[in-house]
Amino acid sequence: MRLCAWYLYGEKHRGYALNPVANFHLQNGSVMWRINWMADTSPRGIAASCGMMVNYRYFLEGTASNSAAYLGTKQIKASEQVLSLVSQFQKNSKL
């Protein structure tokens, strides 16, 4: 889960999220809300993402500012759960 959080939050292409689905939702002003363990246990889900799924949450009052921040300064808005996983990854990673 820590590696998944880092991949979605920390891995970038030209400053934007490397994952195309994450990039889509973040451009539209969402918050990277929650990473769910074994949420997709179909063969395709296991092969594509080890069964993990991500919830992106849209707070209507914040979508415009979140989108502007992401597109302008490449800042990703994320929940405490996601940021905690990212922090844990950074503490334990040799990358």
PDB file of C-alpha atoms in Angstrom:
ATOM      1  CA  MET A   1       0.000   0.000   0.000  1.00  0.00           C
ATOM      2  CA  ARG A   2       2.905   2.342   0.759  1.00  0.00           C
ATOM      3  CA  LEU A   3       4.436   1.676  -2.655  1.00  0.00           C
ATOM      4  CA  CYS A   4       1.064   2.197  -4.327  1.00  0.00           C
ATOM      5  CA  ALA A   5       0.631   5.535  -2.538  1.00  0.00           C
ATOM      6  CA  TRP A   6       4.100   6.610  -3.612  1.00  0.00           C
ATOM      7  CA  TYR A   7       3.504   5.549  -7.213  1.00  0.00           C
ATOM      8  CA  LEU A   8       0.266   7.539  -7.412  1.00  0.00           C
ATOM      9  CA  TYR A   9       1.422  10.565  -5.412  1.00  0.00           C
ATOM     10  CA  GLY A  10       5.171  10.755  -5.925  1.00  0.00           C
ATOM     11  CA  GLU A  11       6.037   9.336  -9.332  1.00  0.00           C
ATOM     12  CA  LYS A  12       5.819  12.059 -11.958  1.00  0.00           C
ATOM     13  CA  HIS A  13       5.999  12.637 -15.687  1.00  0.00           C
ATOM     14  CA  ARG A  14       6.879  16.253 -16.440  1.00  0.00           C
ATOM     15  CA  GLY A  15       5.708  17.099 -12.931  1.00  0.00           C
ATOM     16  CA  TYR A  16       2.269  15.516 -13.203  1.00  0.00           C
ATOM     17  CA  ALA A  17       1.061  12.162 -11.861  1.00  0.00           C
ATOM     18  CA  LEU A  18       2.557   9.306 -13.852  1.00  0.00           C
ATOM     19  CA  ASN A  19      -0.607   7.204 -13.635  1.00  0.00           C
ATOM     20  CA  PRO A  20      -3.062   8.341 -16.351  1.00  0.00           C
ATOM     21  CA  VAL A  21      -6.179   7.699 -14.239  1.00  0.00           C
ATOM     22  CA  ALA A  22      -4.738   9.686 -11.323  1.00  0.00           C
ATOM     23  CA  ASN A  23      -3.737  12.455 -13.707  1.00  0.00           C
ATOM     24  CA  PHE A  24      -7.275  12.597 -15.134  1.00  0.00           C
ATOM     25  CA  HIS A  25      -8.967  12.892 -11.743  1.00  0.00           C
ATOM     26  CA  LEU A  26      -6.421  15.360 -10.358  1.00  0.00           C
ATOM     27  CA  GLN A  27      -6.740  17.610 -13.419  1.00  0.00           C
ATOM     28  CA  ASN A  28     -10.470  17.683 -12.744  1.00  0.00           C
ATOM     29  CA  GLY A  29      -9.974  18.834  -9.155  1.00  0.00           C
ATOM     30  CA  SER A  30     -10.360  15.673  -7.103  1.00  0.00           C
ATOM     31  CA  VAL A  31      -8.621  14.707  -3.886  1.00  0.00           C
ATOM     32  CA  MET A  32      -6.671  11.438  -3.824  1.00  0.00           C
ATOM     33  CA  TRP A  33      -8.848  10.109  -1.037  1.00  0.00           C
ATOM     34  CA  ARG A  34      -8.262   6.459  -0.132  1.00  0.00           C
ATOM     35  CA  ILE A  35      -6.283   3.411  -1.223  1.00  0.00           C
ATOM     36  CA  ASN A  36      -8.204   0.175  -0.788  1.00  0.00           C
ATOM     37  CA  TRP A  37      -6.445  -3.162  -0.303  1.00  0.00           C
ATOM     38  CA  MET A  38      -7.868  -6.081  -2.357  1.00  0.00           C
ATOM     39  CA  ALA A  39     -10.770  -4.038  -3.681  1.00  0.00           C
ATOM     40  CA  ASP A  40     -10.554  -5.612  -7.140  1.00  0.00           C
ATOM     41  CA  THR A  41      -9.855  -9.323  -6.890  1.00  0.00           C
ATOM     42  CA  SER A  42     -10.733 -10.070 -10.505  1.00  0.00           C
ATOM     43  CA  PRO A  43      -7.895 -11.569 -12.561  1.00  0.00           C
ATOM     44  CA  ARG A  44      -7.496  -8.257 -14.380  1.00  0.00           C
ATOM     45  CA  GLY A  45      -7.483  -6.278 -11.094  1.00  0.00           C
ATOM     46  CA  ILE A  46      -4.832  -8.534  -9.583  1.00  0.00           C
ATOM     47  CA  ALA A  47      -2.667  -8.333 -12.710  1.00  0.00           C
ATOM     48  CA  ALA A  48      -3.032  -4.585 -13.198  1.00  0.00           C
ATOM     49  CA  SER A  49      -2.844  -3.280  -9.638  1.00  0.00           C
ATOM     50  CA  CYS A  50      -2.326  -6.189  -7.218  1.00  0.00           C
ATOM     51  CA  GLY A  51      -6.020  -5.821  -6.400  1.00  0.00           C
ATOM     52  CA  MET A  52      -5.717  -2.284  -5.062  1.00  0.00           C
ATOM     53  CA  MET A  53      -8.076   0.511  -6.028  1.00  0.00           C
ATOM     54  CA  VAL A  54      -8.038   4.221  -5.345  1.00  0.00           C
ATOM     55  CA  ASN A  55     -10.957   6.465  -4.491  1.00  0.00           C
ATOM     56  CA  TYR A  56     -10.837  10.005  -5.792  1.00  0.00           C
ATOM     57  CA  ARG A  57     -13.183  12.348  -3.997  1.00  0.00           C
ATOM     58  CA  TYR A  58     -14.651  15.512  -5.439  1.00  0.00           C
ATOM     59  CA  PHE A  59     -15.527  18.278  -3.000  1.00  0.00           C
ATOM     60  CA  LEU A  60     -17.517  20.641  -5.216  1.00  0.00           C
ATOM     61  CA  GLU A  61     -16.384  23.762  -3.384  1.00  0.00           C
ATOM     62  CA  GLY A  62     -12.735  22.775  -3.892  1.00  0.00           C
ATOM     63  CA  THR A  63     -12.605  21.321  -7.380  1.00  0.00           C
ATOM     64  CA  ALA A  64     -11.690  24.561  -9.154  1.00  0.00           C
ATOM     65  CA  SER A  65      -8.895  25.438  -6.725  1.00  0.00           C
ATOM     66  CA  ASN A  66      -7.592  21.850  -6.611  1.00  0.00           C
ATOM     67  CA  SER A  67      -7.532  21.705 -10.408  1.00  0.00           C
ATOM     68  CA  ALA A  68      -5.785  25.080 -10.666  1.00  0.00           C
ATOM     69  CA  ALA A  69      -3.177  24.054  -8.081  1.00  0.00           C
ATOM     70  CA  TYR A  70      -2.481  20.783  -9.865  1.00  0.00           C
ATOM     71  CA  LEU A  71      -2.275  22.306 -13.331  1.00  0.00           C
ATOM     72  CA  GLY A  72      -0.383  25.398 -12.216  1.00  0.00           C
ATOM     73  CA  THR A  73       2.028  24.219  -9.542  1.00  0.00           C
ATOM     74  CA  LYS A  74       1.625  20.425  -9.905  1.00  0.00           C
ATOM     75  CA  GLN A  75       0.433  20.174  -6.292  1.00  0.00           C
ATOM     76  CA  ILE A  76      -1.565  17.019  -5.526  1.00  0.00           C
ATOM     77  CA  LYS A  77      -4.315  17.275  -2.947  1.00  0.00           C
ATOM     78  CA  ALA A  78      -4.460  14.061  -0.906  1.00  0.00           C
ATOM     79  CA  SER A  79      -6.097  12.789   2.249  1.00  0.00           C
ATOM     80  CA  GLU A  80      -4.268  12.043   5.493  1.00  0.00           C
ATOM     81  CA  GLN A  81      -4.483   8.304   4.745  1.00  0.00           C
ATOM     82  CA  VAL A  82      -2.650   8.704   1.436  1.00  0.00           C
ATOM     83  CA  LEU A  83      -0.115  11.186   2.839  1.00  0.00           C
ATOM     84  CA  SER A  84       0.595   8.864   5.771  1.00  0.00           C
ATOM     85  CA  LEU A  85       1.309   5.978   3.402  1.00  0.00           C
ATOM     86  CA  VAL A  86       3.569   8.225   1.311  1.00  0.00           C
ATOM     87  CA  SER A  87       5.443   9.309   4.442  1.00  0.00           C
ATOM     88  CA  GLN A  88       5.882   5.701   5.577  1.00  0.00           C
ATOM     89  CA  PHE A  89       7.203   4.773   2.145  1.00  0.00           C
ATOM     90  CA  GLN A  90       9.707   7.634   2.194  1.00  0.00           C
ATOM     91  CA  LYS A  91      10.988   6.667   5.657  1.00  0.00           C
ATOM     92  CA  ASN A  92      11.533   3.029   4.702  1.00  0.00           C
ATOM     93  CA  SER A  93      12.593   3.352   1.068  1.00  0.00           C
ATOM     94  CA  LYS A  94      16.085   3.139  -0.328  1.00  0.00           C
ATOM     95  CA  LEU A  95      14.950   5.003  -3.484  1.00  0.00           C
TER      96      LEU A  95
END
